[in-house]
Coordinates of C-alpha atoms in Angstrom, one line a residue:
Chain P
M1 CA 38.5 43.6 -31.6
N2 CA 38.3 45.3 -28.2
A3 CA 35.1 45.4 -26.2
D4 CA 34.4 49.1 -26.7
L5 CA 34.6 48.8 -30.4
L6 CA 32.4 45.8 -30.4
K7 CA 29.7 47.6 -28.3
R8 CA 29.9 50.6 -30.5
R9 CA 29.3 48.5 -33.6
L10 CA 26.5 46.6 -31.9
W11 CA 24.8 49.9 -31.1
A12 CA 25.2 51.1 -34.7
A13 CA 23.8 47.7 -35.9
I14 CA 20.7 48.2 -33.7
L15 CA 20.1 51.7 -35.1
L16 CA 20.5 50.6 -38.6
G17 CA 18.4 47.5 -38.0
Y18 CA 15.6 49.7 -36.7
F19 CA 15.8 51.9 -39.7
A20 CA 15.7 48.8 -42.1
A21 CA 12.7 47.3 -40.2
I22 CA 10.7 50.6 -40.3
L23 CA 11.6 51.2 -43.9
A24 CA 10.4 47.7 -44.8
L25 CA 7.2 48.2 -42.9
A26 CA 6.6 51.5 -44.6
L27 CA 7.3 50.2 -48.1
S28 CA 5.1 47.1 -47.6
G29 CA 2.2 49.2 -46.1
G30 CA 2.5 47.3 -42.9
L31 CA 3.1 50.5 -41.0
L32 CA -0.5 51.4 -41.6
R33 CA -1.6 48.5 -39.5
F34 CA -0.2 50.3 -36.5
V35 CA -0.3 54.0 -37.0
E36 CA -2.4 56.6 -38.9
P37 CA -1.3 57.5 -42.4
R38 CA -0.4 61.1 -41.3
A39 CA 2.2 59.7 -38.8
V40 CA 4.0 57.6 -41.4
R41 CA 6.3 60.4 -42.6
A42 CA 7.4 61.4 -39.2
I43 CA 8.2 57.8 -38.3
V44 CA 10.2 57.3 -41.4
V45 CA 12.1 60.5 -40.9
S46 CA 12.9 59.4 -37.3
A47 CA 14.2 56.1 -38.6
G48 CA 16.3 58.1 -41.0
V49 CA 17.9 60.0 -38.1
M50 CA 18.6 56.7 -36.4
A51 CA 20.2 55.4 -39.5
M52 CA 22.5 58.5 -39.8
L53 CA 23.5 58.2 -36.2
G54 CA 24.2 54.5 -36.8
V55 CA 26.5 55.3 -39.7
A56 CA 28.2 58.1 -37.7
R57 CA 28.8 55.5 -34.9
L58 CA 30.3 53.2 -37.4
I59 CA 32.6 55.5 -39.2
G60 CA 33.1 58.4 -36.8
P61 CA 35.8 58.9 -34.2
A62 CA 35.9 56.8 -31.1
A63 CA 33.3 58.1 -28.6
S64 CA 33.3 57.9 -24.9
A65 CA 30.2 59.6 -23.5
G66 CA 27.8 58.4 -26.2
S67 CA 28.6 54.7 -26.4
P68 CA 26.1 52.5 -24.6
Q69 CA 27.8 49.8 -22.6
H70 CA 25.1 47.3 -21.7
G71 CA 21.5 46.3 -22.1
F72 CA 21.4 45.8 -25.9
V73 CA 19.2 42.8 -25.7
V74 CA 16.3 45.1 -24.7
F75 CA 16.2 46.5 -28.2
L76 CA 15.2 43.1 -29.6
I77 CA 11.9 43.2 -27.8
P78 CA 10.2 45.6 -30.3
L79 CA 11.3 43.6 -33.3
V80 CA 9.7 40.4 -31.8
F81 CA 6.4 42.2 -30.9
V82 CA 6.1 44.0 -34.2
L83 CA 6.6 40.7 -36.0
I84 CA 3.8 39.1 -33.9
G85 CA 1.7 42.3 -34.3
T86 CA 1.7 42.0 -38.1
R87 CA -0.7 39.0 -37.6
Y88 CA -3.3 41.4 -36.1
S89 CA -6.4 41.7 -38.2
G90 CA -8.7 43.8 -36.1
P91 CA -9.5 47.5 -36.3
P92 CA -6.5 49.8 -36.9
A93 CA -4.3 49.5 -33.8
S94 CA -3.9 53.3 -34.0
A95 CA -7.4 53.5 -32.6
F96 CA -5.8 52.9 -29.2
L97 CA -3.3 55.7 -29.4
G98 CA -4.1 58.4 -27.0
V99 CA -7.7 59.0 -25.7
D100 CA -10.2 58.7 -28.5
Q101 CA -12.1 62.0 -29.0
S102 CA -15.4 60.2 -28.8
A103 CA -14.3 58.7 -25.4
L104 CA -13.5 62.2 -24.2
A105 CA -16.8 63.5 -25.5
A106 CA -18.6 60.6 -23.8
A107 CA -16.8 61.4 -20.6
G108 CA -18.0 65.0 -21.0
I109 CA -14.5 66.6 -20.8
G110 CA -14.4 68.3 -24.2
S111 CA -12.7 67.6 -27.5
D112 CA -10.3 69.3 -29.8
T113 CA -12.8 70.6 -32.2
Q114 CA -13.2 74.0 -30.5
G115 CA -9.5 74.8 -29.9
F116 CA -7.9 75.6 -26.6
S117 CA -9.8 77.5 -24.0
P118 CA -9.6 77.1 -20.2
A119 CA -13.2 78.3 -20.1
S120 CA -14.3 75.3 -22.2
L121 CA -13.4 72.9 -19.4
Q122 CA -16.6 71.3 -18.4
L123 CA -16.6 70.7 -14.7
G124 CA -20.3 69.7 -14.6
R125 CA -22.1 66.8 -16.2
P126 CA -22.7 67.6 -19.9
H127 CA -26.4 66.7 -19.6
S128 CA -28.9 69.3 -18.9
G129 CA -32.6 69.8 -18.1
E130 CA -34.8 66.9 -19.0
S131 CA -32.0 64.6 -20.0
Q132 CA -30.2 65.1 -16.7
A133 CA -33.3 63.9 -14.8
G134 CA -33.7 60.9 -17.1
T135 CA -30.2 59.8 -17.9
V136 CA -28.7 58.3 -14.7
P137 CA -31.4 56.6 -12.7
R138 CA -30.8 55.5 -9.2
E139 CA -30.9 51.9 -10.3
I140 CA -27.6 52.6 -12.0
S141 CA -26.1 55.4 -10.1
S142 CA -27.0 54.0 -6.6
I143 CA -27.6 57.5 -5.4
A144 CA -30.9 57.7 -3.5
E145 CA -31.8 61.2 -4.7
D146 CA -31.6 60.2 -8.4
P147 CA -34.9 59.5 -10.1
S148 CA -36.0 55.9 -10.6
I149 CA -36.5 54.5 -14.1
V150 CA -40.2 54.2 -13.3
D151 CA -40.3 58.1 -13.0
M152 CA -38.8 58.6 -16.5
Q153 CA -40.7 59.3 -19.6
T154 CA -37.9 58.1 -21.9
V155 CA -34.8 56.1 -21.0
R156 CA -31.9 57.0 -23.2
F157 CA -29.1 54.5 -23.6
D158 CA -26.2 56.9 -23.5
E159 CA -22.8 55.8 -24.7
E160 CA -21.2 55.7 -21.3
L161 CA -24.2 53.9 -19.7
F162 CA -25.1 51.5 -22.5
F163 CA -23.7 48.4 -20.9
R164 CA -25.3 49.2 -17.5
Y165 CA -28.7 49.8 -19.1
Y166 CA -28.2 46.7 -21.2
S167 CA -27.5 44.6 -18.1
L168 CA -30.4 46.1 -16.2
I169 CA -33.0 45.6 -19.0
Y170 CA -32.2 41.8 -18.9
E171 CA -32.0 41.6 -15.1
Q172 CA -35.0 43.8 -14.2
R173 CA -37.1 43.7 -17.3
D174 CA -40.2 44.7 -15.4
L175 CA -38.6 48.1 -14.6
F176 CA -38.6 48.9 -18.4
E177 CA -41.7 47.2 -19.7
G178 CA -44.1 49.7 -21.2
R179 CA -41.5 52.5 -21.2
T180 CA -39.9 54.2 -24.1
V181 CA -36.2 53.7 -24.7
V182 CA -33.9 55.3 -27.2
L183 CA -30.7 53.7 -28.3
R184 CA -28.1 53.6 -31.1
G185 CA -26.4 50.6 -32.5
F186 CA -25.8 48.6 -35.6
V187 CA -28.3 46.3 -37.1
G188 CA -28.0 42.5 -37.3
R189 CA -30.2 39.6 -38.1
E190 CA -30.3 35.8 -37.4
P191 CA -31.7 33.3 -39.9
S192 CA -34.3 32.2 -37.3
F193 CA -35.7 35.7 -36.9
A194 CA -39.2 36.6 -38.1
A195 CA -39.2 39.0 -41.1
Q196 CA -40.0 42.0 -39.0
R197 CA -37.4 41.4 -36.3
F198 CA -33.8 42.4 -36.1
Y199 CA -31.4 43.2 -33.4
V200 CA -29.6 46.5 -32.6
A201 CA -26.3 45.9 -30.9
R202 CA -23.1 47.5 -29.6
R203 CA -19.8 45.8 -28.9
L204 CA -18.5 45.8 -25.4
L205 CA -14.7 46.4 -25.0
W206 CA -13.3 44.7 -21.9
C207 CA -9.7 44.7 -22.7
C208 CA -9.1 44.5 -26.5
T209 CA -11.1 44.4 -29.6
L210 CA -10.4 40.8 -30.4
D211 CA -12.5 39.6 -27.5
A212 CA -15.2 42.3 -27.7
S213 CA -18.6 41.0 -26.8
L214 CA -21.8 41.6 -28.7
L215 CA -24.6 43.3 -26.8
P216 CA -27.8 42.8 -28.9
L217 CA -31.3 43.9 -28.1
L218 CA -34.2 42.3 -30.1
V219 CA -36.3 44.8 -32.0
E220 CA -39.6 44.3 -33.8
S221 CA -40.8 46.7 -36.4
D222 CA -43.2 46.6 -39.4
R223 CA -41.6 45.3 -42.6
G224 CA -41.2 48.7 -44.2
T225 CA -38.7 50.0 -41.7
V226 CA -36.4 47.0 -41.2
P227 CA -33.0 48.4 -42.0
R228 CA -30.2 46.5 -43.7
Q229 CA -27.6 44.6 -41.8
G230 CA -24.6 46.6 -40.5
Q231 CA -26.4 49.9 -40.8
W232 CA -26.2 52.1 -37.8
V233 CA -29.6 53.2 -36.5
E234 CA -31.3 55.1 -33.7
V235 CA -34.3 53.2 -32.5
E236 CA -37.1 54.6 -30.4
A237 CA -39.1 51.8 -29.0
V238 CA -41.5 50.6 -26.3
V239 CA -40.2 47.8 -24.2
D240 CA -42.1 44.6 -24.2
A241 CA -41.1 40.9 -23.7
T242 CA -41.1 37.8 -25.9
Q243 CA -40.2 34.2 -25.6
I244 CA -37.4 32.8 -27.7
S245 CA -36.3 29.2 -28.1
S246 CA -32.8 28.2 -27.4
D247 CA -30.9 25.0 -26.5
N248 CA -31.9 25.5 -22.9
G249 CA -35.6 25.8 -23.7
A250 CA -37.8 28.8 -24.0
T251 CA -36.5 32.0 -22.5
T252 CA -38.2 35.3 -22.0
V253 CA -36.2 38.3 -23.3
P254 CA -36.9 42.0 -23.7
L255 CA -38.4 43.0 -27.0
L256 CA -38.3 46.5 -28.3
R257 CA -41.3 47.4 -30.3
A258 CA -40.0 50.1 -32.6
T259 CA -42.0 53.3 -32.9
G260 CA -39.2 55.0 -34.9
V261 CA -36.1 53.8 -36.7
R262 CA -33.7 56.3 -38.4
E263 CA -30.4 55.7 -40.0
V264 CA -27.4 57.5 -38.4
E265 CA -23.7 57.7 -39.0
A266 CA -21.5 55.2 -37.3
P267 CA -19.7 56.8 -34.4
E268 CA -15.9 57.3 -34.5
F269 CA -15.5 54.8 -31.7
E270 CA -17.9 52.0 -32.1
Y271 CA -17.3 50.2 -28.8
V272 CA -18.8 50.7 -25.4
F273 CA -17.1 50.2 -22.1
P274 CA -18.3 48.3 -19.1
F275 CA -17.8 51.2 -16.7
Chain D
M1 CA 37.6 64.4 -13.4
T2 CA 39.8 63.1 -10.6
E3 CA 40.0 59.5 -9.5
S4 CA 38.0 60.3 -6.4
E5 CA 35.1 61.5 -8.6
T6 CA 34.8 58.3 -10.6
P7 CA 31.1 57.2 -10.7
R8 CA 30.4 54.3 -8.4
S9 CA 30.9 50.9 -9.9
F10 CA 27.4 49.7 -8.8
N11 CA 25.1 50.5 -11.7
I12 CA 21.4 51.0 -10.7
A13 CA 20.4 50.4 -14.3
H14 CA 21.0 46.7 -13.7
A15 CA 18.7 46.8 -10.7
V16 CA 16.1 48.7 -12.7
I17 CA 16.2 46.0 -15.4
A18 CA 15.8 43.3 -12.7
V19 CA 12.7 45.2 -11.4
Y20 CA 11.3 45.2 -14.9
I21 CA 11.8 41.5 -15.3
G22 CA 10.3 40.9 -11.9
L23 CA 7.3 43.0 -12.8
A24 CA 6.8 41.0 -16.0
L25 CA 7.1 37.7 -14.3
A26 CA 4.7 38.8 -11.5
A27 CA 2.2 40.0 -14.2
V28 CA 2.4 36.6 -15.9
V29 CA 2.0 34.6 -12.6
L30 CA -0.8 36.8 -11.2
L31 CA -2.7 37.6 -14.4
G32 CA -1.8 34.6 -16.6
P33 CA -4.8 32.4 -15.7
S34 CA -7.2 35.1 -16.7
L35 CA -6.1 34.9 -20.3
A36 CA -8.6 32.7 -21.9
Q37 CA -7.1 32.9 -25.3
P38 CA -3.4 33.4 -24.8
A39 CA -2.5 33.5 -28.5
T40 CA -5.2 36.0 -29.4
A41 CA -4.2 38.1 -26.4
L42 CA -0.6 38.0 -27.4
V43 CA -1.4 39.3 -30.9
A44 CA -3.6 42.0 -29.5
L45 CA -0.9 43.0 -27.0
S46 CA 1.8 43.0 -29.7
A47 CA -0.3 45.2 -32.1
R48 CA -1.1 47.7 -29.4
Y49 CA 2.5 47.7 -28.2
A50 CA 3.9 48.1 -31.7
S51 CA 1.4 50.9 -32.4
L52 CA 2.4 52.8 -29.3
L53 CA 6.1 52.3 -29.8
L54 CA 6.0 53.5 -33.5
A55 CA 3.8 56.5 -32.7
T56 CA 6.0 57.7 -29.9
L57 CA 9.3 57.1 -31.9
P58 CA 9.3 60.6 -33.5
L59 CA 8.8 62.2 -30.1
V60 CA 11.7 60.2 -28.6
V61 CA 14.0 61.0 -31.5
A62 CA 13.0 64.7 -31.5
A63 CA 13.6 64.9 -27.7
S64 CA 17.0 63.4 -28.2
L65 CA 17.9 65.7 -31.0
W66 CA 16.6 68.7 -28.9
S67 CA 18.8 67.7 -25.9
A68 CA 21.9 67.2 -28.1
A69 CA 21.5 70.4 -30.0
V70 CA 20.5 72.9 -27.4
N71 CA 23.1 71.8 -24.9
L72 CA 25.8 72.8 -27.3
I73 CA 24.7 76.4 -27.2
P74 CA 26.2 78.5 -24.4
L75 CA 23.6 80.5 -22.4
P76 CA 24.3 83.9 -20.9
A77 CA 25.6 83.6 -17.4
S78 CA 22.8 85.9 -16.2
S79 CA 20.1 83.5 -17.1
T80 CA 18.3 81.9 -14.1
S81 CA 18.5 78.2 -13.4
T82 CA 14.8 77.7 -14.2
L83 CA 15.3 79.4 -17.6
R84 CA 18.2 77.2 -18.3
C85 CA 16.3 74.1 -17.5
V86 CA 13.5 75.1 -19.9
L87 CA 15.8 76.3 -22.7
Q88 CA 18.4 73.6 -22.2
P89 CA 16.6 70.5 -21.0
L90 CA 18.9 68.3 -18.9
P91 CA 19.9 65.1 -20.7
I92 CA 18.1 62.0 -19.5
D93 CA 21.5 60.2 -19.4
P94 CA 22.4 60.3 -15.7
R95 CA 26.1 60.5 -16.5
L96 CA 25.6 63.6 -18.6
S97 CA 23.0 65.4 -16.4
G98 CA 25.2 64.7 -13.4
Q99 CA 27.8 66.9 -14.8
R100 CA 25.6 69.9 -15.1
S101 CA 23.0 70.1 -12.4
R102 CA 22.3 67.8 -9.5
H103 CA 19.1 69.3 -8.1
P104 CA 16.0 67.3 -9.0
A105 CA 13.9 70.4 -9.4
G106 CA 16.0 71.2 -12.5
L107 CA 15.5 67.7 -13.8
A108 CA 11.8 67.9 -13.1
A109 CA 11.4 71.3 -14.7
S110 CA 13.4 70.1 -17.7
A111 CA 11.0 67.2 -18.3
A112 CA 7.7 68.7 -17.3
W113 CA 8.0 72.0 -19.2
H114 CA 9.7 70.6 -22.2
P115 CA 7.8 71.6 -25.3
L116 CA 7.7 68.0 -26.5
T117 CA 6.2 66.9 -23.3
L118 CA 3.4 69.4 -23.7
V119 CA 2.9 68.4 -27.3
A120 CA 2.7 64.7 -26.2
V121 CA 0.1 65.5 -23.5
A122 CA -1.9 67.6 -26.0
V123 CA -1.8 64.8 -28.6
A124 CA -2.6 62.0 -26.2
F125 CA -5.5 63.7 -24.4
G126 CA -6.5 66.6 -26.7
V127 CA -5.7 70.2 -26.1
N128 CA -9.2 71.0 -24.9
S129 CA -9.7 68.0 -22.7
G130 CA -8.6 69.5 -19.4
F131 CA -5.7 67.1 -18.9
T132 CA -3.3 69.4 -20.7
L133 CA -4.3 72.4 -18.7
F134 CA -4.2 70.6 -15.4
F135 CA -0.9 69.0 -16.3
V136 CA 0.7 72.4 -16.8
V137 CA -0.9 74.0 -13.7
F138 CA -0.1 71.0 -11.5
S139 CA 3.4 70.6 -12.7
V140 CA 4.2 74.3 -12.0
V141 CA 2.7 73.9 -8.5
V142 CA 4.4 70.7 -7.7
V143 CA 7.9 71.6 -8.9
S144 CA 7.7 75.1 -7.3
V145 CA 6.2 74.0 -4.0
A146 CA 8.4 70.9 -3.6
A147 CA 11.6 72.9 -4.3
L148 CA 10.6 75.7 -2.0
A149 CA 9.4 73.3 0.8
W150 CA 12.6 71.4 0.7
R151 CA 14.8 74.5 0.6
R152 CA 12.9 75.9 3.7
L153 CA 13.1 72.6 5.5
S154 CA 16.7 72.0 4.8
G155 CA 17.6 75.6 5.7
S156 CA 19.8 76.1 2.7
A157 CA 19.7 76.2 -1.0
P158 CA 19.9 72.7 -2.6
A159 CA 23.2 71.7 -3.9
D160 CA 23.5 72.6 -7.5
A161 CA 26.7 72.2 -9.3
A162 CA 27.9 75.0 -11.5
D163 CA 27.5 74.5 -15.2
K164 CA 30.3 72.7 -16.9
P165 CA 30.7 72.3 -20.6
L166 CA 29.9 68.7 -21.7
S167 CA 33.0 67.1 -23.0
A168 CA 34.4 70.5 -23.9
D169 CA 37.6 69.1 -25.3
T170 CA 35.9 67.4 -28.2
P171 CA 34.7 69.1 -31.5
P172 CA 31.0 70.2 -31.5
A173 CA 30.0 67.6 -34.1
T174 CA 31.4 64.8 -32.1
R175 CA 29.8 66.1 -28.9
F176 CA 26.5 66.4 -30.7
S177 CA 26.8 62.8 -32.1
D178 CA 27.8 61.5 -28.6
M179 CA 25.0 63.2 -26.8
L180 CA 22.4 62.2 -29.4
S181 CA 23.6 58.6 -29.2
S182 CA 23.5 58.5 -25.5
E183 CA 20.1 60.3 -25.2
L184 CA 18.5 58.0 -27.8
Y185 CA 19.8 54.9 -26.1
H186 CA 18.4 55.9 -22.7
R187 CA 15.1 57.3 -23.9
L188 CA 14.5 54.3 -26.2
R189 CA 15.4 51.7 -23.6
L190 CA 13.0 53.2 -21.0
T191 CA 10.3 53.5 -23.7
V192 CA 10.7 50.0 -24.9
L193 CA 10.5 48.5 -21.4
G194 CA 8.0 50.9 -20.0
L195 CA 5.4 50.6 -22.8
L196 CA 5.7 46.8 -22.7
I197 CA 4.8 46.7 -19.0
V198 CA 2.0 49.2 -19.3
V199 CA 0.4 47.5 -22.4
A200 CA 0.8 44.0 -20.7
I201 CA -1.0 45.4 -17.6
H202 CA -3.7 47.0 -19.7
V203 CA -4.4 43.9 -21.7
A204 CA -4.1 41.3 -19.0
T205 CA -5.8 43.0 -16.1
P206 CA -8.9 40.9 -15.2
P207 CA -12.3 42.8 -15.3
A208 CA -12.7 42.2 -11.6
L209 CA -9.5 44.1 -10.9
V210 CA -10.6 46.9 -13.2
R211 CA -13.9 47.1 -11.3
F212 CA -12.0 47.3 -8.0
F213 CA -9.8 50.2 -9.3
T214 CA -12.9 52.0 -10.7
A215 CA -14.6 51.7 -7.3
N216 CA -11.5 52.9 -5.4
P217 CA -10.0 56.0 -6.9
A218 CA -7.5 56.3 -4.0
V219 CA -6.1 52.9 -4.8
S220 CA -6.0 53.8 -8.5
V221 CA -4.0 57.0 -7.9
L222 CA -1.5 55.2 -5.6
A223 CA -1.1 52.3 -8.0
T224 CA -0.4 54.6 -11.0
V225 CA 2.0 56.7 -8.9
V226 CA 4.0 53.6 -8.0
L227 CA 3.9 52.3 -11.5
A228 CA 5.0 55.6 -13.1
F229 CA 7.8 56.0 -10.5
V230 CA 9.2 52.5 -11.2
L231 CA 8.8 52.6 -14.9
S232 CA 10.4 56.1 -15.2
M233 CA 9.2 56.5 -18.8
P234 CA 10.4 59.6 -20.7
A235 CA 8.0 62.5 -20.2
E236 CA 7.2 62.7 -23.9
V237 CA 6.1 59.0 -23.9
A238 CA 4.3 58.8 -20.6
P239 CA 1.0 60.5 -21.8
F240 CA 0.5 57.8 -24.4
A241 CA 0.9 55.1 -21.8
A242 CA -1.3 56.9 -19.3
A243 CA -4.0 57.2 -22.0
L244 CA -4.4 53.5 -21.9
F245 CA -5.8 53.8 -18.4
F246 CA -8.4 56.2 -19.4
G247 CA -11.8 54.7 -18.7
T248 CA -10.5 52.1 -16.3
T249 CA -9.2 54.3 -13.6
S250 CA -10.1 57.7 -12.3
H251 CA -9.0 60.8 -14.3
G252 CA -6.9 61.8 -11.3
A253 CA -5.0 58.5 -11.5
V254 CA -4.3 59.1 -15.2
L255 CA -3.1 62.6 -14.5
A256 CA -0.9 61.3 -11.6
F257 CA 0.8 58.9 -13.9
V258 CA 1.8 61.6 -16.4
L259 CA 2.9 64.0 -13.6
V260 CA 5.1 61.4 -11.7
S261 CA 6.7 60.3 -15.0
A262 CA 7.7 63.8 -15.7
I263 CA 8.5 65.2 -12.3
C264 CA 9.7 62.5 -9.9
P265 CA 10.5 59.2 -11.6
A266 CA 12.9 56.7 -10.1
R267 CA 15.6 57.7 -12.6
A268 CA 15.7 61.2 -11.1
L269 CA 17.4 59.5 -8.2
L270 CA 20.3 58.2 -10.3
P271 CA 22.3 61.5 -10.5
A272 CA 22.2 61.8 -6.7
W273 CA 23.2 58.1 -6.3
N274 CA 26.1 58.5 -8.7
A275 CA 27.3 61.8 -7.1
T276 CA 30.7 61.7 -5.5
G277 CA 32.7 63.7 -3.1
A278 CA 31.8 65.4 0.2
A279 CA 28.5 66.8 -1.0
R280 CA 27.1 63.4 -1.9
A281 CA 25.1 62.9 1.3
S282 CA 23.6 66.4 0.9
V283 CA 22.7 65.7 -2.7
I284 CA 21.0 62.5 -1.8
R285 CA 19.1 64.1 1.0
S286 CA 17.9 66.9 -1.2
T287 CA 16.9 64.6 -4.1
L288 CA 15.0 62.2 -1.8
G289 CA 13.3 65.2 -0.1
F290 CA 12.2 66.7 -3.3
T291 CA 11.0 63.4 -4.7
L292 CA 9.0 62.6 -1.6
A293 CA 7.5 66.1 -1.4
A294 CA 6.6 66.1 -5.1
T295 CA 5.1 62.6 -5.0
A296 CA 3.0 63.6 -1.9
L297 CA 1.8 66.8 -3.6
I298 CA 0.8 64.9 -6.8
V299 CA -1.1 62.4 -4.7
L300 CA -2.8 65.1 -2.7
L301 CA -3.7 67.1 -5.9
T302 CA -5.0 64.2 -8.0
L303 CA -6.7 62.1 -5.3
P304 CA -9.9 64.2 -5.2
I305 CA -10.2 64.1 -9.0
S306 CA -12.5 61.2 -9.8
D307 CA -14.0 62.7 -12.9
F308 CA -13.1 65.9 -14.6
A309 CA -16.6 66.2 -15.9
A310 CA -18.5 65.3 -12.8
G311 CA -17.8 68.3 -10.8
G312 CA -15.7 66.0 -8.6
L313 CA -12.9 68.5 -8.5
W314 CA -12.6 69.3 -4.8

């Protein structure tokens, strides 16, 4: 067998191998680990095109321009990584495809819901009026003209600023004490908690969901309004402090004394980013 | 093709693969210690890589089919070169594109204004996000101004070979099959390698480095420009790779990655390098000039964009 024929058959085998692998993934449901259900059909059709091309390479006339000559080993890479990727058990990996709409909305640069319109480009911060004055305090923005947290009536833990507020409330608790905060998150409890206490938390995404960190804030409410675990809520609360015991001894942490707790829908993208 | 026109034996593709391997090794050496849980990180990387690869596969296959199909259709001789580039995108295979047009502006227009590129940008970032609109506007500006600037500076029209039929001596079905095979091979190979590097960088970059990039938009733009240039990903895949940088670099840097991938990637230099004959020096000069001008324009345009929403646009 001459070298050209061997390379031609090798390329055909790669195309047919990709088709077989994608078909096996689709039939076993494994494809849904990686992509959204609506994309499955397009991927299978693409694999079908590759299969037809593979067959054409095998049985068709000898080609000159279309026969790859080198670099076949590169095409083994996806097979290895897809195999490892099937062990993934986190949120659907398709969540990382493209820019999530909630991330775009959080960045204030629009979403697809209103269709295309150049006029809809938002070139100014999406906050307005009262919220603008109270959303980005100088303690976070580092801009001297911005208002301080102590000048704010209500401090809102916006999606894009959640982690920075979270850090600040632990580092400079005195700035917040006595002030009203509003934040959203999911509810959790620890066995050691008093009956009227729970935490509201978000998960921080540093690089991937597998090592996302929990950002909890302790909340105290009356018994009647303690929500169930896992429920997403919006909490309005006044910041106080309390001592908790840990392996390192007693520690003072912020305590949110809830004045209002209401159930809300979980956001499309549940994580917050550090920046 | 005469003997004197035989492509040079040195294949830049080998050098590009060596660069990829070098980048991967450098990433492991530089960023490896920051991986606290290597096995977990590897599974996360694999899932994200597989997800991106599978999601972009239909676009890669569609782009290959498009190239193979439309290049069989003869266009009227009166059509302008720009119209030809839009209607008949140049193949990504340097051997095939080298037969038809050698000027990089044609290659850039073919990729940037390809309907599938626009679809990819819209899907990755959302039609209404501003990225799509700015990609279109900036690509028109960069391709037009870079081509005009180089034409004026060089004092003559850039070398652009006349259209030649691709393997005209073979039947259309065989030509279609050959071209589809070649296009798929090149697009798929660049996609497989490029996405792997981008996902590895995304997963393994330490938070301290992310903070550094966030605090220095200029460095972000330059880094993504260099990365996009070296990786040379197909234009229909690059938006998905660029979307990984959303939230960790400036919006300008994300846009620059997409623009460079479409307009002036390293692979755009291959047709010039493989050119033969007396015009080779001129072709290389015009290609390098266009690439430098386009890259500089992209940096200048995207550098001031820190945040589309923050009024930070000039």
